[in-house]
Every structure is written in structure tokens, then in C-alpha cells.
Amino acid sequence: MVILVILVNTLISLMLFYVVWRVWQLKQQLAYIADKLTAYESCTRTALNKAPENIYLSQQNIYNLRQKNQALQMQIQQVRQIIGLLLLARQIWQRYFIKLGLISGKRTVAK
């Protein structure tokens, strides 16, 4: 009977030793995860701390680009108008010389 009690106590002690060992491993894993999360939080805080300033600078840059784009759009429109006027002038000029050539009889025929 004493041997049975000693055997049961030894078995219980081994099971508890295994439980303690697993809890210790779990504690180590949780400590590792906590350290990693703390490091990630620190990096995130550093990045997000500068976010408002970066957003403001980006907004300023976008505003400046839109202003430059608007000026360039005006210049493009002016160039298109100038090209349109030049094409119109060319058409008028060609019509004038064609009529002038028909009236004066100086029109030459290509051979």
C-alpha cells in the first residue's frame, strides 16, 4: 500500500512538473511576443508622430502642383488658340492666292 501511495505521489509530481515546465515555456513565449509588440508599437508611434506634418507637407505640395498645372493648362490653351489662328490664317491665305491666281490667269499647271 505504501508503494502504491509513493507511486501515485511520484506520478502526480511528474505531471505537475510537466505542467510547470509548459507554463514556463508559455511565459517565455509570451515575454518574446510582448517584446516584439512593444518594439512594433514604438516604431508605429514614431511613424505616426510625424504623420500630421507629412500630411500637411503633402497637401501643400499637391496645392502647389495644382497651381502649376492650372498655369500650364492656360498656356496649353493659349498655344492651341495660336495654332488655330495660324491654321485659319493659312487657309485664308491659300484661298486668297487661289482666287488671285484664277483671276489673273497666272496659275501654273504642274506637268
Coordinates of N, CA and C in Angstrom, one line a residue:
M1 N 0.8 -1.2 0.0 CA 0.0 0.0 0.0 C 0.9 1.3 0.0
V2 N 1.9 1.2 0.8 CA 2.8 2.4 0.8 C 3.5 2.6 -0.6
I3 N 3.8 1.5 -1.2 CA 4.4 1.6 -2.5 C 3.4 2.2 -3.5
L4 N 2.1 1.9 -3.4 CA 1.1 2.5 -4.3 C 1.0 4.0 -4.0
V5 N 1.0 4.4 -2.8 CA 0.9 5.8 -2.4 C 2.2 6.6 -3.0
I6 N 3.3 6.0 -2.8 CA 4.6 6.6 -3.3 C 4.5 6.7 -4.8
L7 N 4.0 5.6 -5.5 CA 3.9 5.6 -6.9 C 3.0 6.7 -7.4
V8 N 1.8 6.8 -6.8 CA 0.8 7.8 -7.2 C 1.4 9.2 -6.9
N9 N 2.0 9.4 -5.8 CA 2.6 10.7 -5.5 C 3.7 11.1 -6.5
T10 N 4.5 10.1 -6.9 CA 5.6 10.4 -7.9 C 4.9 10.7 -9.2
L11 N 3.9 10.0 -9.6 CA 3.2 10.2 -10.8 C 2.6 11.6 -10.8
I12 N 1.9 12.0 -9.7 CA 1.4 13.4 -9.6 C 2.5 14.4 -9.7
S13 N 3.6 14.2 -9.0 CA 4.7 15.1 -9.0 C 5.3 15.3 -10.4
L14 N 5.4 14.2 -11.2 CA 5.9 14.3 -12.6 C 4.9 15.0 -13.5
M15 N 3.6 14.8 -13.3 CA 2.6 15.5 -14.1 C 2.7 17.0 -13.7
L16 N 2.8 17.4 -12.5 CA 2.8 18.8 -12.1 C 4.1 19.4 -12.6
F17 N 5.2 18.6 -12.5 CA 6.5 19.1 -13.1 C 6.4 19.4 -14.6
Y18 N 5.6 18.6 -15.3 CA 5.4 18.8 -16.7 C 4.6 20.0 -16.9
V19 N 3.5 20.2 -16.1 CA 2.7 21.4 -16.2 C 3.5 22.7 -15.9
V20 N 4.3 22.6 -14.9 CA 5.2 23.8 -14.6 C 6.1 24.1 -15.7
W21 N 6.7 23.1 -16.3 CA 7.6 23.3 -17.4 C 6.9 23.9 -18.6
R22 N 5.7 23.5 -18.9 CA 4.9 24.0 -20.0 C 4.5 25.5 -19.8
V23 N 4.1 25.7 -18.5 CA 3.8 27.1 -18.1 C 5.0 28.0 -18.3
W24 N 6.2 27.5 -17.9 CA 7.4 28.3 -18.0 C 7.7 28.6 -19.5
Q25 N 7.5 27.6 -20.4 CA 7.7 27.8 -21.8 C 6.7 28.8 -22.3
L26 N 5.4 28.7 -21.9 CA 4.4 29.7 -22.3 C 4.8 31.1 -21.9
K27 N 5.3 31.2 -20.6 CA 5.7 32.5 -20.1 C 6.8 33.1 -21.0
Q28 N 7.8 32.2 -21.4 CA 8.9 32.7 -22.3 C 8.3 33.2 -23.6
Q29 N 7.4 32.4 -24.2 CA 6.8 32.8 -25.5 C 6.1 34.1 -25.4
L30 N 5.3 34.2 -24.3 CA 4.5 35.5 -24.1 C 5.5 36.7 -23.9
A31 N 6.6 36.5 -23.2 CA 7.5 37.6 -23.0 C 8.1 38.0 -24.3
Y32 N 8.5 37.0 -25.2 CA 9.0 37.3 -26.5 C 8.0 38.1 -27.4
I33 N 6.7 37.6 -27.4 CA 5.7 38.3 -28.1 C 5.5 39.7 -27.6
A34 N 5.5 39.9 -26.3 CA 5.3 41.2 -25.7 C 6.4 42.1 -26.1
D35 N 7.7 41.6 -26.1 CA 8.8 42.5 -26.5 C 8.7 42.9 -28.0
K36 N 8.2 42.0 -28.8 CA 8.0 42.3 -30.3 C 6.9 43.3 -30.4
L37 N 5.8 43.1 -29.7 CA 4.7 44.1 -29.8 C 5.1 45.5 -29.3
T38 N 5.9 45.5 -28.3 CA 6.4 46.8 -27.8 C 7.3 47.5 -28.8
A39 N 8.2 46.7 -29.4 CA 9.0 47.3 -30.5 C 8.2 47.8 -31.7
Y40 N 7.2 47.0 -32.1 CA 6.3 47.5 -33.2 C 5.5 48.7 -32.8
E41 N 5.1 48.8 -31.6 CA 4.4 50.0 -31.1 C 5.3 51.2 -31.1
S42 N 6.5 51.0 -30.7 CA 7.4 52.1 -30.7 C 7.7 52.6 -32.1
C43 N 7.9 51.7 -33.1 CA 8.1 52.1 -34.5 C 6.9 52.8 -35.0
T44 N 5.7 52.2 -34.7 CA 4.5 52.8 -35.2 C 4.2 54.2 -34.6
R45 N 4.5 54.4 -33.3 CA 4.4 55.7 -32.7 C 5.3 56.7 -33.4
T46 N 6.5 56.3 -33.6 CA 7.5 57.2 -34.3 C 7.0 57.6 -35.7
A47 N 6.5 56.6 -36.4 CA 6.0 56.9 -37.8 C 4.7 57.8 -37.7
L48 N 3.8 57.5 -36.8 CA 2.6 58.2 -36.8 C 2.7 59.6 -36.1
N49 N 3.8 59.7 -35.3 CA 4.1 61.0 -34.7 C 4.4 62.1 -35.7
K50 N 5.0 61.7 -36.8 CA 5.4 62.6 -37.9 C 4.3 62.7 -39.0
A51 N 3.3 61.9 -38.9 CA 2.2 61.8 -39.9 C 1.5 63.1 -40.1
P52 N 1.1 63.9 -39.1 CA 0.4 65.1 -39.4 C 1.2 66.1 -40.2
E53 N 2.5 66.2 -39.8 CA 3.4 67.1 -40.5 C 3.6 66.7 -42.0
N54 N 3.8 65.3 -42.1 CA 3.9 64.8 -43.5 C 2.7 65.0 -44.3
I55 N 1.5 64.9 -43.7 CA 0.2 65.1 -44.4 C 0.1 66.5 -44.8
Y56 N 0.5 67.4 -43.9 CA 0.4 68.9 -44.2 C 1.3 69.2 -45.4
L57 N 2.6 68.7 -45.3 CA 3.5 69.0 -46.4 C 3.0 68.4 -47.7
S58 N 2.4 67.2 -47.7 CA 1.9 66.6 -48.9 C 0.7 67.5 -49.5
Q59 N -0.1 68.0 -48.6 CA -1.2 68.8 -49.0 C -0.7 70.1 -49.7
Q60 N 0.4 70.7 -49.1 CA 1.0 71.9 -49.7 C 1.6 71.6 -51.0
N61 N 2.3 70.5 -51.2 CA 2.9 70.1 -52.4 C 1.8 69.8 -53.5
I62 N 0.7 69.2 -53.1 CA -0.4 69.0 -54.1 C -1.0 70.3 -54.5
Y63 N -1.2 71.2 -53.5 CA -1.7 72.5 -53.9 C -0.8 73.2 -54.9
N64 N 0.5 73.2 -54.6 CA 1.4 73.9 -55.5 C 1.4 73.2 -56.9
L65 N 1.3 71.9 -56.9 CA 1.3 71.2 -58.2 C 0.0 71.6 -59.0
R66 N -1.1 71.7 -58.3 CA -2.3 72.1 -58.9 C -2.3 73.5 -59.5
Q67 N -1.6 74.4 -58.7 CA -1.4 75.8 -59.2 C -0.6 75.8 -60.5
K68 N 0.5 75.0 -60.5 CA 1.4 75.0 -61.7 C 0.6 74.3 -62.8
N69 N -0.1 73.3 -62.5 CA -0.9 72.6 -63.6 C -1.9 73.6 -64.2
Q70 N -2.6 74.4 -63.3 CA -3.5 75.3 -63.9 C -2.9 76.3 -64.8
A71 N -1.7 76.8 -64.4 CA -0.9 77.7 -65.2 C -0.5 77.1 -66.6
L72 N -0.1 75.8 -66.5 CA 0.3 75.1 -67.7 C -0.9 74.9 -68.6
Q73 N -2.1 74.6 -68.0 CA -3.3 74.4 -68.8 C -3.7 75.7 -69.5
M74 N -3.5 76.8 -68.9 CA -3.8 78.1 -69.6 C -2.8 78.3 -70.7
Q75 N -1.5 78.0 -70.5 CA -0.5 78.1 -71.6 C -0.9 77.2 -72.7
I76 N -1.3 75.9 -72.4 CA -1.7 75.0 -73.5 C -2.8 75.5 -74.3
Q77 N -3.8 76.1 -73.6 CA -5.0 76.6 -74.2 C -4.6 77.8 -75.1
Q78 N -3.7 78.6 -74.7 CA -3.2 79.7 -75.5 C -2.4 79.2 -76.7
V79 N -1.6 78.2 -76.6 CA -0.9 77.7 -77.7 C -1.9 77.1 -78.7
R80 N -2.9 76.4 -78.2 CA -3.9 75.8 -79.1 C -4.6 76.9 -79.9
Q81 N -4.9 78.0 -79.2 CA -5.6 79.1 -79.9 C -4.7 79.7 -80.9
I82 N -3.4 79.9 -80.6 CA -2.4 80.4 -81.6 C -2.3 79.5 -82.8
I83 N -2.2 78.2 -82.5 CA -2.2 77.2 -83.6 C -3.4 77.3 -84.5
G84 N -4.6 77.4 -83.8 CA -5.8 77.5 -84.5 C -5.9 78.8 -85.4
L85 N -5.4 79.9 -84.9 CA -5.3 81.1 -85.6 C -4.4 81.0 -86.8
L86 N -3.2 80.3 -86.6 CA -2.3 80.2 -87.7 C -2.8 79.3 -88.8
L87 N -3.6 78.2 -88.4 CA -4.2 77.4 -89.4 C -5.3 78.1 -90.2
L88 N -6.0 78.9 -89.5 CA -7.1 79.7 -90.1 C -6.4 80.7 -91.1
A89 N -5.3 81.4 -90.6 CA -4.6 82.3 -91.4 C -4.1 81.6 -92.7
R90 N -3.6 80.4 -92.5 CA -3.1 79.7 -93.7 C -4.2 79.4 -94.6
Q91 N -5.3 79.0 -94.2 CA -6.4 78.7 -95.1 C -6.9 79.9 -95.8
I92 N -7.0 81.0 -95.1 CA -7.4 82.3 -95.7 C -6.4 82.7 -96.8
W93 N -5.1 82.5 -96.4 CA -4.0 82.9 -97.3 C -4.1 82.1 -98.6
Q94 N -4.3 80.7 -98.4 CA -4.3 79.8 -99.6 C -5.5 80.2 -100.4
R95 N -6.7 80.5 -99.8 CA -7.9 80.8 -100.6 C -7.6 82.1 -101.4
Y96 N -7.0 83.1 -100.7 CA -6.8 84.4 -101.4 C -5.9 84.2 -102.6
F97 N -4.8 83.4 -102.4 CA -3.9 83.2 -103.6 C -4.5 82.4 -104.7
I98 N -5.4 81.4 -104.3 CA -6.0 80.6 -105.3 C -7.0 81.5 -106.1
K99 N -7.7 82.4 -105.4 CA -8.6 83.3 -106.1 C -7.8 84.3 -107.0
L100 N -6.7 84.8 -106.4 CA -5.9 85.7 -107.1 C -5.3 85.0 -108.4
G101 N -4.9 83.8 -108.2 CA -4.3 83.1 -109.3 C -5.4 82.8 -110.4
L102 N -6.6 82.5 -110.1 CA -7.7 82.3 -111.0 C -8.0 83.6 -111.8
I103 N -8.0 84.7 -111.1 CA -8.4 85.9 -111.7 C -7.4 86.4 -112.6
S104 N -6.1 86.4 -112.2 CA -5.1 87.0 -113.1 C -4.6 86.0 -114.2
G105 N -5.0 84.8 -114.1 CA -4.6 83.8 -115.1 C -3.1 83.4 -115.0
K106 N -2.5 83.7 -113.9 CA -1.1 83.3 -113.7 C -1.0 81.9 -113.0
R107 N -2.0 81.3 -112.9 CA -2.0 80.0 -112.2 C -1.2 79.0 -113.1
T108 N -0.3 78.3 -112.5 CA 0.5 77.4 -113.3 C 0.0 76.0 -113.1
V109 N 0.1 75.2 -114.1 CA -0.3 73.8 -114.0 C 0.9 73.0 -113.9
A110 N 1.0 72.1 -113.0 CA 2.1 71.2 -112.9 C 2.1 70.2 -114.0
K111 N 3.3 69.9 -114.6 CA 3.4 69.0 -115.7 C 3.9 67.7 -115.2

